[in-house]
Tab-separated table of C-alpha atoms and ligand atoms in Angstrom:
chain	number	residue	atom	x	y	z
A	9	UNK	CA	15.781	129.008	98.932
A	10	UNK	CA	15.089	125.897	97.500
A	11	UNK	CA	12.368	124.423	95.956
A	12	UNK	CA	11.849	120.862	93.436
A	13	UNK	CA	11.350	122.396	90.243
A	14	UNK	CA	9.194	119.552	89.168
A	15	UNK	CA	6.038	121.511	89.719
A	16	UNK	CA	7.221	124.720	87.656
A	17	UNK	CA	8.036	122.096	85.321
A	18	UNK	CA	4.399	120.463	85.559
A	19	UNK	CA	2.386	123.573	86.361
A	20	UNK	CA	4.180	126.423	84.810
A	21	UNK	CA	4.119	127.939	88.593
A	22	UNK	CA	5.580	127.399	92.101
A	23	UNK	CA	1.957	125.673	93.630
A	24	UNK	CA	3.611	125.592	97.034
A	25	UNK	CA	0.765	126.059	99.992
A	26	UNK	CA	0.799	129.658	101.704
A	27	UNK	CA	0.375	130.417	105.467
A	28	UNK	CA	-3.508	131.655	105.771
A	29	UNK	CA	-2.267	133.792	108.421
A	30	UNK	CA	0.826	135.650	106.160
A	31	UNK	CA	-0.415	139.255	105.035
A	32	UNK	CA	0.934	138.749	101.556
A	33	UNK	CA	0.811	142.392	100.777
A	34	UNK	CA	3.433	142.809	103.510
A	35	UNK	CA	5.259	139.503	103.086
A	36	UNK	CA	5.900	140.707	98.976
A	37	UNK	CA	6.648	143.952	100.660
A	38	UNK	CA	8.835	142.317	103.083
A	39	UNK	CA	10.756	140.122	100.549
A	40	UNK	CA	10.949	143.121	97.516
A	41	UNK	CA	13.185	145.300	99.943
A	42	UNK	CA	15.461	141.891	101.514
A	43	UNK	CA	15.776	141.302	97.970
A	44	UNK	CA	16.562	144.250	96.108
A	45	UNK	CA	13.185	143.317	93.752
A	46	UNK	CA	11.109	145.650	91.704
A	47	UNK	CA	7.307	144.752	91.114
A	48	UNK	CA	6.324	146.047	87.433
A	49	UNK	CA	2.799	145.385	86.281
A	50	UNK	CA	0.772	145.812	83.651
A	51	UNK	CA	-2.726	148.116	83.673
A	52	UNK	CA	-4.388	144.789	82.644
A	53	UNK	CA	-3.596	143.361	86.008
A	54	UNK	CA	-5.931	142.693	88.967
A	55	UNK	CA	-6.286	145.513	90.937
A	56	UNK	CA	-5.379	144.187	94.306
A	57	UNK	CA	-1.432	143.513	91.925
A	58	UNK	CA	-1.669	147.086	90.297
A	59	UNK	CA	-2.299	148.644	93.840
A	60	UNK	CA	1.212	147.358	95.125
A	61	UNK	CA	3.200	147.592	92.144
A	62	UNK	CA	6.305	149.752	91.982
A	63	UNK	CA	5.688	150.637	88.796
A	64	UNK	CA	2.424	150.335	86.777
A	65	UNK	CA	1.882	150.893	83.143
A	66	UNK	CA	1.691	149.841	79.221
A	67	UNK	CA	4.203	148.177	77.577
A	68	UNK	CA	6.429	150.680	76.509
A	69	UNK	CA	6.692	152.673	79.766
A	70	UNK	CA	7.082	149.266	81.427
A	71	UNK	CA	10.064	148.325	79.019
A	72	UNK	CA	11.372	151.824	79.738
A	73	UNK	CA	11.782	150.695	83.322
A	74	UNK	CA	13.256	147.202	82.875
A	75	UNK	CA	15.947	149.220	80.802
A	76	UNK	CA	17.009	151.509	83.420
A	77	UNK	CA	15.992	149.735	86.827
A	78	UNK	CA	18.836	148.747	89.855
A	79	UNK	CA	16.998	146.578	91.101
A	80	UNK	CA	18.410	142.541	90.970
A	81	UNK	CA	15.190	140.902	90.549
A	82	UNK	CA	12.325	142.135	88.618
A	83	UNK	CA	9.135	140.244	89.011
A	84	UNK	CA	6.563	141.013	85.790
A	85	UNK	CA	2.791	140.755	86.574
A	86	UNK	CA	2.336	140.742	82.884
A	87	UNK	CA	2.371	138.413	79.770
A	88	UNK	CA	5.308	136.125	78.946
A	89	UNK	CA	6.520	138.700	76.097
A	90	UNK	CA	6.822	141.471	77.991
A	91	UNK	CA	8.840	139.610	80.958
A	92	UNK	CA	11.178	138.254	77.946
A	93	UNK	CA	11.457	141.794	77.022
A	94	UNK	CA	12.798	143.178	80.201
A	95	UNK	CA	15.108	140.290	79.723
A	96	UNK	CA	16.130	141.100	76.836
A	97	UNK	CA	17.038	144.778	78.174
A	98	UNK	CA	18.767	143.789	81.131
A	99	UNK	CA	19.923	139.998	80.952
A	100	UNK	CA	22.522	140.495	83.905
A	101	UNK	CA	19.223	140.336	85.559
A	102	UNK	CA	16.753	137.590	87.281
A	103	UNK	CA	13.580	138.249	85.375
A	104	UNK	CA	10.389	136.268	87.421
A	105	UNK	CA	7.190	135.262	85.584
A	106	UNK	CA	4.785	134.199	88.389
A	107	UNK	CA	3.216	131.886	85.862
A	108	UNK	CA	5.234	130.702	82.751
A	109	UNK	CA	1.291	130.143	81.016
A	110	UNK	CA	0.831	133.626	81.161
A	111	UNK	CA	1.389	133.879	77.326
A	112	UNK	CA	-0.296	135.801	74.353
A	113	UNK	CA	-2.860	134.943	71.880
A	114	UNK	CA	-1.420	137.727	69.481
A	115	UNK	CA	2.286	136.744	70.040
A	116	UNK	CA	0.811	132.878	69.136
A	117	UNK	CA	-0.522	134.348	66.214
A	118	UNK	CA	2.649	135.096	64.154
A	119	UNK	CA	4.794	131.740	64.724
A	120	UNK	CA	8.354	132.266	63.567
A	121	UNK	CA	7.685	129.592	60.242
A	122	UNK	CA	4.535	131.412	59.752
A	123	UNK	CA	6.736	135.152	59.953
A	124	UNK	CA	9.726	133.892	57.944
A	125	UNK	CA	7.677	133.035	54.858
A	126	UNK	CA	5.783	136.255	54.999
A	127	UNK	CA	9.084	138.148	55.764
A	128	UNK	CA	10.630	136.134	52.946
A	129	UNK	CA	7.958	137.764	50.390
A	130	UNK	CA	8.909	141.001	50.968
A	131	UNK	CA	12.750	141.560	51.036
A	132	UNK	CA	13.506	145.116	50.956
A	133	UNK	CA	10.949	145.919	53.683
A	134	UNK	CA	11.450	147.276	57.044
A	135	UNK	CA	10.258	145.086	59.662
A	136	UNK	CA	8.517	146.690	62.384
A	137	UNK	CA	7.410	144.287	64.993
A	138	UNK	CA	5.015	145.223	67.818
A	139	UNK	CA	6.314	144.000	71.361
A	140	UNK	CA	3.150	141.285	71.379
A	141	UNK	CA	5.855	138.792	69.779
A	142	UNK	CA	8.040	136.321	70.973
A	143	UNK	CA	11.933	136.982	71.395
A	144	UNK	CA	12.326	134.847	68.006
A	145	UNK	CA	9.873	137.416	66.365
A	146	UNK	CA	12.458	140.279	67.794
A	147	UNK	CA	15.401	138.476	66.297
A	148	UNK	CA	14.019	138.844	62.460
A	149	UNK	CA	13.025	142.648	63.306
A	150	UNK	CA	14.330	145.838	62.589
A	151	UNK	CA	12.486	148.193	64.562
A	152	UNK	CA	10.098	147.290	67.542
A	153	UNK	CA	6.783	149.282	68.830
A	154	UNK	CA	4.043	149.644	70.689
A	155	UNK	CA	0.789	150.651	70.557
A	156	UNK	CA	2.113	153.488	72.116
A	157	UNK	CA	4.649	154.386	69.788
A	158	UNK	CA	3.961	152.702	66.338
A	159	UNK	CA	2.536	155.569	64.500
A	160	UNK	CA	5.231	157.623	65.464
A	161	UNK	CA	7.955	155.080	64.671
A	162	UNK	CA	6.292	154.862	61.331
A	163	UNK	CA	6.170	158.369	60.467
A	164	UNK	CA	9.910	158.460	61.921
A	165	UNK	CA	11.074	156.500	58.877
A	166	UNK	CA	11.373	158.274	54.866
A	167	UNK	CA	8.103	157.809	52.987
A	168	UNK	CA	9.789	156.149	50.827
A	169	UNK	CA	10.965	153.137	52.927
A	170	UNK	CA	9.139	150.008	52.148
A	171	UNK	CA	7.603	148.700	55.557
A	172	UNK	CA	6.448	145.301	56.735
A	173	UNK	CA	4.053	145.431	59.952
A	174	UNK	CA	3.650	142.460	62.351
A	175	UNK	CA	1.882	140.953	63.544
A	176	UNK	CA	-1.329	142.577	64.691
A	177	UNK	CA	-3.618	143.315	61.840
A	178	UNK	CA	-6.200	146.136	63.071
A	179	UNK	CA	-3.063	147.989	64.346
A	180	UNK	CA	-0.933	147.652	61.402
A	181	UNK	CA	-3.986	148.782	59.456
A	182	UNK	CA	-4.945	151.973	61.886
A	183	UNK	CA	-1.240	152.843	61.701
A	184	UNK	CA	-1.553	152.608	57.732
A	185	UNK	CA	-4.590	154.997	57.914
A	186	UNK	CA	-2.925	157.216	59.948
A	187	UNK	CA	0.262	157.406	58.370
A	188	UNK	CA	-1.326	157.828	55.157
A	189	UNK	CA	1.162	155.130	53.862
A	190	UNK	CA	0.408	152.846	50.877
A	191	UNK	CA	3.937	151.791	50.958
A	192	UNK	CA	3.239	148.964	54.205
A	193	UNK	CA	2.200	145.400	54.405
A	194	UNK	CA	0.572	144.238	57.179
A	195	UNK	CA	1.058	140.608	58.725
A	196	UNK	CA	-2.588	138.648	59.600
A	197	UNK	CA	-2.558	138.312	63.168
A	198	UNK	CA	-4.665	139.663	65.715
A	199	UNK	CA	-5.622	139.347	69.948
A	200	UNK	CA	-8.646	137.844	70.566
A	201	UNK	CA	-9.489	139.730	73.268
A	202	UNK	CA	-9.590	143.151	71.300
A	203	UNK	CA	-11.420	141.065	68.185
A	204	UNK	CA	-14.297	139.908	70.510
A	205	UNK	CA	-15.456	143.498	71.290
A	206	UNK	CA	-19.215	144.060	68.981
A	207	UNK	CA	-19.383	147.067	66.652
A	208	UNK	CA	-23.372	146.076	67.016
A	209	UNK	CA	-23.432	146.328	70.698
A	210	UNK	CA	-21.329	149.134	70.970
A	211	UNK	CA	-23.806	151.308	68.565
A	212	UNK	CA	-26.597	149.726	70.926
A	213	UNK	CA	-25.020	151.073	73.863
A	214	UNK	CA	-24.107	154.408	72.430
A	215	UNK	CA	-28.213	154.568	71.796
A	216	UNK	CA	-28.389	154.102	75.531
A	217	UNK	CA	-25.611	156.551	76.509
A	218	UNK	CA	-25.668	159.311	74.043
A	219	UNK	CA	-23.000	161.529	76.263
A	220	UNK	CA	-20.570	158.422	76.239
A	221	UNK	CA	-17.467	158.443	74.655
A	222	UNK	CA	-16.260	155.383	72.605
A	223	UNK	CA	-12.507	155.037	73.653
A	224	UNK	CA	-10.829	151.872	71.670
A	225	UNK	CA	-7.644	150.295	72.042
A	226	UNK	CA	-6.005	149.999	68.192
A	227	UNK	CA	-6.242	146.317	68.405
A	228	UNK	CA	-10.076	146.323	67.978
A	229	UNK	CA	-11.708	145.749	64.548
A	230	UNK	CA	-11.623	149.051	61.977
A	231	UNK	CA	-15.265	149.754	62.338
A	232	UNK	CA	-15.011	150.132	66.413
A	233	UNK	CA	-11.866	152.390	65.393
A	234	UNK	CA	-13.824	154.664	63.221
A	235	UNK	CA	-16.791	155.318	65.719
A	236	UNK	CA	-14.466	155.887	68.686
A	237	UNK	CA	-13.898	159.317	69.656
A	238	UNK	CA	-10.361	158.423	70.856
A	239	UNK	CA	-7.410	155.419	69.657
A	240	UNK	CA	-5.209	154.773	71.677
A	241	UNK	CA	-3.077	152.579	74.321
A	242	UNK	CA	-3.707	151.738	77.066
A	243	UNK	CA	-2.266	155.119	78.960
A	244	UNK	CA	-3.286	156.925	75.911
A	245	UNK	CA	-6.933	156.396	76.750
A	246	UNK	CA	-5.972	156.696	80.846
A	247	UNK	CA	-4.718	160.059	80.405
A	248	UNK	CA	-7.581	160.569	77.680
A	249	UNK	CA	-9.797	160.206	80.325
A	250	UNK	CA	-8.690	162.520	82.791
A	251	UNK	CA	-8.074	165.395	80.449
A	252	UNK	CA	-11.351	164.985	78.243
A	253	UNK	CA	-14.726	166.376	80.071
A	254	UNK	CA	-17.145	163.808	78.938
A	255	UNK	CA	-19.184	161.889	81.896
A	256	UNK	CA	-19.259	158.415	80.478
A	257	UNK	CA	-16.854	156.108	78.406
A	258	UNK	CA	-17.677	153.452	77.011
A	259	UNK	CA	-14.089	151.680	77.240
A	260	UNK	CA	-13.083	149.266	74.330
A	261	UNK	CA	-9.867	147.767	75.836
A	262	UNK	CA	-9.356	144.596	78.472
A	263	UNK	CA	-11.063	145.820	81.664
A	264	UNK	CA	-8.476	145.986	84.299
A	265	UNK	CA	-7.413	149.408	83.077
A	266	UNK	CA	-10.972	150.847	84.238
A	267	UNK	CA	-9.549	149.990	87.784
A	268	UNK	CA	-6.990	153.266	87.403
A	269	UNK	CA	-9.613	155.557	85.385
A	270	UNK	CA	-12.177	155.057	88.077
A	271	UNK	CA	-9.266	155.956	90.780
A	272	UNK	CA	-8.312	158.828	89.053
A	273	UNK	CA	-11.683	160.011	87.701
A	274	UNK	CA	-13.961	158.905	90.760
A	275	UNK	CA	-16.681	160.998	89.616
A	276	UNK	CA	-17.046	159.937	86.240
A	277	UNK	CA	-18.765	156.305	84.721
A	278	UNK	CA	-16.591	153.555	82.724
A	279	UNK	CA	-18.840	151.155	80.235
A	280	UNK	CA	-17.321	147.994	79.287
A	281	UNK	CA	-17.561	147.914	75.531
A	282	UNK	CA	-19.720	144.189	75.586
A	283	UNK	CA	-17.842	141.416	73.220
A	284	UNK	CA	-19.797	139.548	70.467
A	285	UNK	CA	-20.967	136.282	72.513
A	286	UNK	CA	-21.689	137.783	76.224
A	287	UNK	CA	-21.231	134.500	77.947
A	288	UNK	CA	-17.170	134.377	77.037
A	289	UNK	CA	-16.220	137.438	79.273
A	290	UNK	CA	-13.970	138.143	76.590
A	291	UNK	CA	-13.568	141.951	77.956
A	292	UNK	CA	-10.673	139.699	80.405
A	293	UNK	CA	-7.581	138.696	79.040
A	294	UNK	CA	-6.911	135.027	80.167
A	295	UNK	CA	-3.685	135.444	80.201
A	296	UNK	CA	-3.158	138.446	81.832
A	297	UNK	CA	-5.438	137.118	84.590
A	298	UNK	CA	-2.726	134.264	85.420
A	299	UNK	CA	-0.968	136.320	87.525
A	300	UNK	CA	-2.303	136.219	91.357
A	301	UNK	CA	-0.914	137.618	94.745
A	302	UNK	CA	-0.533	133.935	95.664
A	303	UNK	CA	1.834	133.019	92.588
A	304	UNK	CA	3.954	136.298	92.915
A	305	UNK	CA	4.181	135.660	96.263
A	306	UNK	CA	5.780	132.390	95.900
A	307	UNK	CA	7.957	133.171	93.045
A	308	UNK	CA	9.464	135.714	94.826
A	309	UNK	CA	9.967	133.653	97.868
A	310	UNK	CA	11.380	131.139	95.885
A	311	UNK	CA	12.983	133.266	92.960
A	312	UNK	CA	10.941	131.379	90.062
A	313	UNK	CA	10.400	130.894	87.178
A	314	UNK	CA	12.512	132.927	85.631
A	315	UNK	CA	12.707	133.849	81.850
A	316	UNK	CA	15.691	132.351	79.992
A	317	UNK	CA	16.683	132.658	76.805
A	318	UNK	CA	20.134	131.609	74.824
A	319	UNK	CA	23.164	134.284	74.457
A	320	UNK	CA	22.559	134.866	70.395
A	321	UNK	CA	18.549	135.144	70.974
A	322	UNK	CA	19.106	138.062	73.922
A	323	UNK	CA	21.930	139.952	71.384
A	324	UNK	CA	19.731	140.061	68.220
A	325	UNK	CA	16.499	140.699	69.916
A	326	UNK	CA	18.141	143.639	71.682
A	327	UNK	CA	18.947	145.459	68.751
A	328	UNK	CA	14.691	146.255	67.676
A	329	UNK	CA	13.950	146.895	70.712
A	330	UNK	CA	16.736	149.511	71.553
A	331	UNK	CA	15.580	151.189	68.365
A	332	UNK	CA	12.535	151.829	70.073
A	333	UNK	CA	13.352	152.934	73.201
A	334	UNK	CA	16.310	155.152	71.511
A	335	UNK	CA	13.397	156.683	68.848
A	336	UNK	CA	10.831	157.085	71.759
A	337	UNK	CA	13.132	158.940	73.605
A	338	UNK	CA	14.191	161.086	71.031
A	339	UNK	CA	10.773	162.017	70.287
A	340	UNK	CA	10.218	162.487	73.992
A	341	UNK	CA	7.493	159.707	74.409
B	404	13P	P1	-0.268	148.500	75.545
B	404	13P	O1	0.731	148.789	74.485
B	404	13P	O2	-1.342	149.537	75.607
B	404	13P	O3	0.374	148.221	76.851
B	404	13P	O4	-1.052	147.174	75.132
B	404	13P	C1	-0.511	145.926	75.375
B	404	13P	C2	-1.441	144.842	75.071
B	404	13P	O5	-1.181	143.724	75.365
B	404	13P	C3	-2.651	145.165	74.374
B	404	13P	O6	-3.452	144.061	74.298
B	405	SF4	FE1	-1.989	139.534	74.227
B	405	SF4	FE2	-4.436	140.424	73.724
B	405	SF4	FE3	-3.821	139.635	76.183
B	405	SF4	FE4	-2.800	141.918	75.168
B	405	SF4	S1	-4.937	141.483	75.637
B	405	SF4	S2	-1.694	140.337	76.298
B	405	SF4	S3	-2.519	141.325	73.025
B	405	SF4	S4	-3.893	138.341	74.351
């Protein structure tokens, strides 16, 4: 169908009005099967998009899929790296972004200048790159990861292997903790959703919940790591939850993930860990929170915008990232 691109162009998203009468939950239902279209989304999503997604998940299972899906069309209700990764896996494809703004303050945070002189200083390193990073990022990268499988790619590698980490800081610096490895520089950059949540408030909190757990996300700050009683991503702390018998979490990650622990855990009570200045609602990710029914709707009625990126970008970004799915699935993850 067509549609003037000039307000993609302006906007970033198709802004076209939708029929008040249209049940969009059966119209995207409607136009996913007509149009041989998968619906991946991220736990971070609204819950009325993680209640019809195909498939819902963190970033690595969600790149797992883009690898191996049939499907023509895959819409991702995510961030703007991880819809560039599913590109990246299956460029044949027509990858859909409801909202091309949907980016990433931790991506932003390692520009490819910024990486290039850092990467520069350290010549006989291995770069590992977390999948928070633009496909540019991916091109100068050996190995990619995610919080899901970062401290097991590390340990993967010889001790002796010199390693450069990028770009988020607290999670290149857990992962050095963990891996008990002196041999790995860390690059400076960081999500400022994970940095907003207070070590201060947290301890408060804990003083009013004494049988809460502290689960954390490895993006928070080190002292919020060492009080937590689990690290972990996103489905690390999901599945955390519904094996561990504890009552109460207090849950230091961006809220829309509590939408699947209270699902599967009815009976038990998720905290949001509170950030440093309570009137920010930093506990939200901004970007993640770009993505509506109304915009997915209308970029999959109209097939837009889609991620594109240049031959030689989608060849050497491949290679990092099909180290990591090849590792991961050799160590079964
Ligand atoms: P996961 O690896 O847990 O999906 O985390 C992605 C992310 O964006 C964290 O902020
Ligand atoms: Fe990026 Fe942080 Fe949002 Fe995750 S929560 S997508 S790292 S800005």
């Amino acid at each position: 169908m067509h549609v003037n691109n000039y307000n993609i162009k302006e906007k970033g998203f198709i802004d076209s009005p939708i029929d008040p009468k249209i049940d969009m939950v059966e119209e995207i239902g409607r136009m996913k099967k007509e149009k041989n279209a998968i619906l991946l989304a991220h736990y971070y999503q609204t819950n009325d998009i993680q209640n019809i997604a195909d498939f819902l998940g963190d970033s690595l299972k969600l790149s797992q899929v883009a690898a191996e899906t049939n499907a023509d069309i895959i819409i991702f209700a995510g961030v703007h790296f991880m819809a560039e990764t599913a590109k990246i896996l299956s460029p044949e494809k027509q990858v859909i972004i409801p909202d091309l703004n949907a980016g990433c303050s931790l991506a932003d945070s390692c520009p490819p200048e910024e990486f290039k002189k850092f990467k520069d200083k350290y010549p006989d390193h291995t770069v590992i790159s977390y999948v928070n990073t633009t496909a540019k990022i991916k091109t100068m990268t050996d190995i990619c990861c995610t919080s899901t499988n970062a401290l097991h790619i590390v340990n993967y590698l010889p001790k002796e292997e010199n390693i450069l980490f990028a770009p988020d800081k607290n999670l290149g610096n857990y992962i050095k903790r963990m891996s008990g490895r002196e041999n790995m520089v860390v690059y400076p950059g960081s999500c400022h959703v994970h940095e907003e949540f207070s070590t201060e408030k947290i301890v408060k909190l804990k003083n009013d919940y004494p049988n809460a757990k502290i689960i954390a996300h490895p993006e928070c700050e080190k002292p919020i790591l060492i009080m937590a009683d689990h690290v972990g991503s996103t489905s690390s702390l999901l599945k955390f939850t519904n094996k561990d018998d504890a009552r109460q979490y207090i849950v230091a990650t961006e809220s829309g993930i509590i939408h699947q622990m209270k699902r599967q855990n009815p009976e038990k009570q998720f905290i949001v860990a509170p950030p440093k200045d309570s009137t920010c609602g930093c506990s939200e990710c901004n970007f993640m929170k770009l993505i509506t029914m109304e915009k997915i709707y209308n970029s999959l009625k109209y097939e837009q915008p889609t991620v594109e990126l240049d031959r030689q970008t989608l060849e050497q970004a491949k290679k990092p990232i099909k180290q990591m799915l090849d590792i991961s699935k050799e160590l079964n993850l």
